[in-house]
XYZ file of C-alpha atoms in Angstrom:
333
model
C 0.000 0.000 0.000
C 1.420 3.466 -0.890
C 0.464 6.257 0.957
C -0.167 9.862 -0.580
C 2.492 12.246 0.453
C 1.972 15.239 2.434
C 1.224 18.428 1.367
C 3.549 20.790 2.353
C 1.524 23.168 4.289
C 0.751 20.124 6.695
C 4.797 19.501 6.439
C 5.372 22.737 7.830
C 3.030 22.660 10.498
C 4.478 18.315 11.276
C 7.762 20.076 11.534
C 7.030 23.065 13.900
C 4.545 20.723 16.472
C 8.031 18.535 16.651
C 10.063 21.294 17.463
C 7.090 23.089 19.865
C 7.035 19.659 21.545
C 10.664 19.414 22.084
C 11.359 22.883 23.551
C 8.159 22.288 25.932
C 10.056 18.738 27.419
C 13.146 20.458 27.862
C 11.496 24.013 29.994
C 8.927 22.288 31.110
C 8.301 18.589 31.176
C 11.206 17.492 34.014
C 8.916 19.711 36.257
C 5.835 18.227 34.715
C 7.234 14.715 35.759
C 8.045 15.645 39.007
C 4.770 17.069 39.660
C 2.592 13.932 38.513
C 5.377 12.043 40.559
C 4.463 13.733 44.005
C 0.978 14.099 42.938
C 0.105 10.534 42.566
C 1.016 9.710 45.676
C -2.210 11.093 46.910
C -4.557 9.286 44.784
C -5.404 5.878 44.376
C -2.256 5.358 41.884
C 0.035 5.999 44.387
C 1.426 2.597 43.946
C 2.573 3.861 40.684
C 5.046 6.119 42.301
C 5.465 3.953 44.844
C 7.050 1.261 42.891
C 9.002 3.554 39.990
C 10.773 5.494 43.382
C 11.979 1.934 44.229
C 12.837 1.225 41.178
C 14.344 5.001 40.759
C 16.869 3.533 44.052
C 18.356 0.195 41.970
C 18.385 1.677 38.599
C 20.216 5.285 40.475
C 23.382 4.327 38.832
C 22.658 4.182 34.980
C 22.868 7.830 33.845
C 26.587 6.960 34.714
C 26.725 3.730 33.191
C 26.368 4.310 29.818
C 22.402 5.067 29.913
C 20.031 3.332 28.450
C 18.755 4.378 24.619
C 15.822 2.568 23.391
C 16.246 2.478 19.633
C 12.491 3.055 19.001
C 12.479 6.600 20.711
C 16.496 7.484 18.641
C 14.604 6.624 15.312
C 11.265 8.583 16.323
C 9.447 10.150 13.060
C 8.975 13.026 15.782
C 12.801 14.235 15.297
C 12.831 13.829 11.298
C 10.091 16.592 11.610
C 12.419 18.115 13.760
C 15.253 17.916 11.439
C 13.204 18.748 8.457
C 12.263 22.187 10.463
C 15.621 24.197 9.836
C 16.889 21.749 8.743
C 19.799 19.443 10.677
C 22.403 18.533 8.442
C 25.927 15.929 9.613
C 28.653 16.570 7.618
C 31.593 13.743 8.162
C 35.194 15.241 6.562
C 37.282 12.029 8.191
C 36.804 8.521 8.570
C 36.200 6.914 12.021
C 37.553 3.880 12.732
C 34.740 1.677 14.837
C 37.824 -0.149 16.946
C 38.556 2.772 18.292
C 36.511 4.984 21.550
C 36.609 8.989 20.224
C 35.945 12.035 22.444
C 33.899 15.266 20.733
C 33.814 18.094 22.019
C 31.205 20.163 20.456
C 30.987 23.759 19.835
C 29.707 26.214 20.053
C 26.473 25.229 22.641
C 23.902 27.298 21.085
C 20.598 28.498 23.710
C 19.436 24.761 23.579
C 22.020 22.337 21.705
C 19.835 21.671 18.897
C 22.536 20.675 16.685
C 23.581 18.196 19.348
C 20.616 16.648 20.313
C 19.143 16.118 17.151
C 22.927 14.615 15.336
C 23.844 12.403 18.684
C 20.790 11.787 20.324
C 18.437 10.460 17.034
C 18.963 8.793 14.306
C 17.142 11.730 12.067
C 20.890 13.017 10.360
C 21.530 9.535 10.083
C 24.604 9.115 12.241
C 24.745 5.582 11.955
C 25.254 5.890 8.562
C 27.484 8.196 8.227
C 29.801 6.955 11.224
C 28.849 2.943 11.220
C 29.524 0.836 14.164
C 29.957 4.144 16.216
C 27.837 4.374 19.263
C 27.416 8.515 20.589
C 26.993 9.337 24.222
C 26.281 13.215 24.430
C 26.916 14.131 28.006
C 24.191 16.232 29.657
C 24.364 17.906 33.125
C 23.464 15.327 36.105
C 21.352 17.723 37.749
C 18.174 16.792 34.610
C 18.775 13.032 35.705
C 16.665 14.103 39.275
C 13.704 14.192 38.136
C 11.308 11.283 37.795
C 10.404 10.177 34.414
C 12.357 12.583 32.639
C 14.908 10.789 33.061
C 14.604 7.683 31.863
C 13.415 9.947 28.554
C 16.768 11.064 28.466
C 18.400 8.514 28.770
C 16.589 6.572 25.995
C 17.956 8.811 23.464
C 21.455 7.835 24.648
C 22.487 10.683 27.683
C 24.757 10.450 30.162
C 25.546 12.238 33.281
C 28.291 14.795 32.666
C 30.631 13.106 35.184
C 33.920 11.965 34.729
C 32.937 8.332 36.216
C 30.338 8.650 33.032
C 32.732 9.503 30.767
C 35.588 7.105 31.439
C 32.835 4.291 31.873
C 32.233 5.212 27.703
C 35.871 5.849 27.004
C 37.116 2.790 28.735
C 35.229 0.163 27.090
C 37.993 -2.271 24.965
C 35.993 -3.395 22.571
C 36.272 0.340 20.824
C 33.317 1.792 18.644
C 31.900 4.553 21.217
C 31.928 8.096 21.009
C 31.565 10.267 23.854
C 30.529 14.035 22.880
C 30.891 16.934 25.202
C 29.135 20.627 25.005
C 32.819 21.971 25.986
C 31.472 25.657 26.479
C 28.492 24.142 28.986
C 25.517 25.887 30.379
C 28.156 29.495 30.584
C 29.051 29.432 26.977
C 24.968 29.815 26.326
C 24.707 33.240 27.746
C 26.694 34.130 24.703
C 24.550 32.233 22.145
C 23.225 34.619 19.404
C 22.883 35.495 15.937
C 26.190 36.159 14.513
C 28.244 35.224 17.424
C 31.135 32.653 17.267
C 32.797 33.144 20.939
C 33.402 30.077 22.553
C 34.436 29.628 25.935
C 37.983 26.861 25.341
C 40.340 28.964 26.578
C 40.680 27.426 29.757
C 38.301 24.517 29.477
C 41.324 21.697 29.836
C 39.186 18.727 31.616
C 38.137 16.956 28.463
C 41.819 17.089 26.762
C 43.116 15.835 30.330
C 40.507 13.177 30.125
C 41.449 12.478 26.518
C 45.180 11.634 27.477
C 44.234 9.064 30.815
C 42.181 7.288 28.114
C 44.104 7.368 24.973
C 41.521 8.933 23.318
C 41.888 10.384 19.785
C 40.027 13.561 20.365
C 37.319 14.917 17.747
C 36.222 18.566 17.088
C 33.041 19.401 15.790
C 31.607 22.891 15.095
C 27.807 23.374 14.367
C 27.364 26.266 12.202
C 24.439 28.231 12.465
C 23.718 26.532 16.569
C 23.664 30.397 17.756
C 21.320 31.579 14.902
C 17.851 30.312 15.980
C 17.039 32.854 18.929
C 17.698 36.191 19.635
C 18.907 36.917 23.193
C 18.278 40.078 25.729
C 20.994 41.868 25.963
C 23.676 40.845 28.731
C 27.349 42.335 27.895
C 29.688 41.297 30.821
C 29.732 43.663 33.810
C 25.774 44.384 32.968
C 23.440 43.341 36.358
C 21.507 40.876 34.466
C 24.923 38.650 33.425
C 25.832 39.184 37.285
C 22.350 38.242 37.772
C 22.838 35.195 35.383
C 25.975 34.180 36.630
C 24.444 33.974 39.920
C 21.992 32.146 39.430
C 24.171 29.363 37.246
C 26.595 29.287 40.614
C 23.062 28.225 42.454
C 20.970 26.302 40.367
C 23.963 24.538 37.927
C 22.429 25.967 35.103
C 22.519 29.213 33.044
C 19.330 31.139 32.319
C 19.452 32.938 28.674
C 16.769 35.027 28.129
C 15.757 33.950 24.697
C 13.188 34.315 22.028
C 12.490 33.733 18.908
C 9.136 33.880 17.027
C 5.599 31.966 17.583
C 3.516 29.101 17.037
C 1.327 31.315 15.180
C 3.294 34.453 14.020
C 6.690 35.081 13.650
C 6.946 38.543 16.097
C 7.470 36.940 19.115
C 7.739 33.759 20.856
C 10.074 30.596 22.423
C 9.876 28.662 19.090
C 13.109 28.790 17.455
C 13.596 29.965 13.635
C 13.516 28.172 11.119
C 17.575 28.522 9.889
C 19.783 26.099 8.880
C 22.072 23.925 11.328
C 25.120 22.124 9.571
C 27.177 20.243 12.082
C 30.413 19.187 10.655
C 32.780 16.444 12.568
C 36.500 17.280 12.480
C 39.062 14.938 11.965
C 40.835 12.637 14.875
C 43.563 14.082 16.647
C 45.919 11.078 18.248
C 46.134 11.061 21.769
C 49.546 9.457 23.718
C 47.733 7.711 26.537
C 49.678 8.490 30.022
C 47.948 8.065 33.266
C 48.463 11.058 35.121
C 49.678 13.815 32.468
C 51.893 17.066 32.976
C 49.764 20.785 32.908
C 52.574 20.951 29.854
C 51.308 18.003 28.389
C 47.719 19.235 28.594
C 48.663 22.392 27.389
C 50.681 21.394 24.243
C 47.375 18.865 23.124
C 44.836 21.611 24.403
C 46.386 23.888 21.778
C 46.182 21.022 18.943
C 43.272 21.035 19.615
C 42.159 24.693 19.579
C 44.028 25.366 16.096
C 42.565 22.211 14.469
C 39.093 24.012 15.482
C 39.788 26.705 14.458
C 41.316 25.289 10.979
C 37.553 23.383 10.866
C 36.092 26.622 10.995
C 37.921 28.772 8.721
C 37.750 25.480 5.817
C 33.953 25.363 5.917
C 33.014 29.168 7.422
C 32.357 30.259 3.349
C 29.543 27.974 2.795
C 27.684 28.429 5.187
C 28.213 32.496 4.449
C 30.019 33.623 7.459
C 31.898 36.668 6.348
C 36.161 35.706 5.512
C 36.887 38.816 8.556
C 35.018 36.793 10.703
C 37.249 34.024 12.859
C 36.473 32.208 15.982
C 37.079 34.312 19.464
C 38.379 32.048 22.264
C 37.331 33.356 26.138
């Protein structure tokens, strides 16, 4: 049987319910979850809750162990929608070999990591196509495995807990073929996320290259052109009282608080839905690692700034097709 396709106008509006749906689960749904968590208890389902907060207490340890993705939700029409929306593009300029464990680090992180999500976390670019017998891990901040539910929804799309027992648990495996991928500039590097923008904050981030070396890791960078062009962002220039404000609150909470917007369901004025502009993600080549257990700052240093000027050799090869002006280069904080 061969269905009729879609028209386009019902495309369009597939495509923006997908992404509507996905920027509600990640502002709203964890406290959604929690909510029908608590609020069960006090009806006659409580032994719902009852039973998943026991089984919350044996299964506390799998964000760190390599999650759990459920192939099913990774290969969800929902994020082909998604993709189709600005669209999501994976460009591969290097081989990988599947023997072999690679660390990512990916840049820059954009208001929500769309690029990210969407490339390492579904199979919608078609990643295991492009990279086959690689397995991704895209490390998220521990604090969103908390909450009831929502977690395990994470975690089916392949998450981990951005930990370094996480990461070494992915890195360390013998049989090779996993990739662990890492927001380098974190929840900080998003107060800087908009239009036009490519400052990332590397100039000190070391961890992941130290991490790199105790595994003997070939280290990966990816840059994900166009991340910083789907919302506009209230001003905050450094020194202002809202970045204090914002800084603050990151220092409390573990997580940064952009004010962002972009346009509507509806109309295209104003509104938390992000625009519809194109994301092209494209995955560096390795850089060999020398494995030593417990490396020198030198050591770190010397690979950290491999690693910085292969970036920023990434950026400057593809920055013309994707129409970023030739005075423009990448700004390291």
């Amino acid at each position: 049987v061969e269905f009729a396709p879609l028209s386009v106008p019902l495309q369009r509006r597939l495509q923006t319910a997908s992404v509507v749906q996905w920027v509600f689960s990640f502002l709203c749904l964890a406290q959604c979850c929690t909510a029908v968590f608590i609020a069960l208890f006090f009806t006659r389902f409580w032994l719902v809750s009852a039973l998943y907060a026991a089984w919350w207490f044996i299964d506390r340890e799998k964000p760190r162990k390599g999650a759990r993705r459920i192939h099913a939700m990774r290969n969800s029409v929902v994020w082909r929608y998604m993709r189709d929306y600005f669209p999501v593009t994976l460009v591969k300029t290097a081989e990988l070999d599947p023997r072999q464990n690679y660390l990512m680090g990916f840049h820059p992180h954009g208001v929500l990591a769309v690029g990210a999500f969407l490339n390492f976390c579904t199979e919608a670019s078609g990643f295991s196509t492009i990279f086959p017998g690689i397995t991704p891990h895209l490390m998220m901040l521990s604090l969103w495995f908390r909450f009831p539910f929502f977690r395990d929804y994470l975690m089916s799309a392949g998450l981990v807990s951005s930990e370094k027992e996480s990461a070494s648990y992915v890195l360390q495996k013998p049989e090779g073929g996993n990739m662990l991928a890492i927001i380098v500039g974190g929840a900080q590097e998003a107060l800087d996320a908009r239009p036009g923008s490519y400052t990332l904050l590397l100039k000190n981030r070391k961890g992941f290259v130290r991490l790199a070396i105790e595994h003997g890791t070939p280290l990966v960078p990816i840059f994900s052109f166009g991340e910083n062009d789907l919302f506009e962002q209230v001003r905050n220039p450094k020194g202002s009282w809202l970045r204090k404000l914002q800084h603050r609150l990151q220092q409390i909470m573990g997580i940064s608080l952009p004010l962002f917007h972009a346009r509507g369901i509806f109309q295209y004025s104003f509104g938390l839905v992000p625009y519809r502009r194109p994301i092209c993600t494209v995955v560096g080549k390795p850089i060999p690692v020398q494995r030593k257990h417990r490396p020198s700052e030198e050591e770190v240093d010397e690979v950290h700034q491999k690693y910085l000027n292969e970036l920023c050799k990434l950026f400057e090869e593809h920055k013309a097709k994707y129409n970023i002006p030739e005075d423009r280069h990448l700004e390291f904080i």
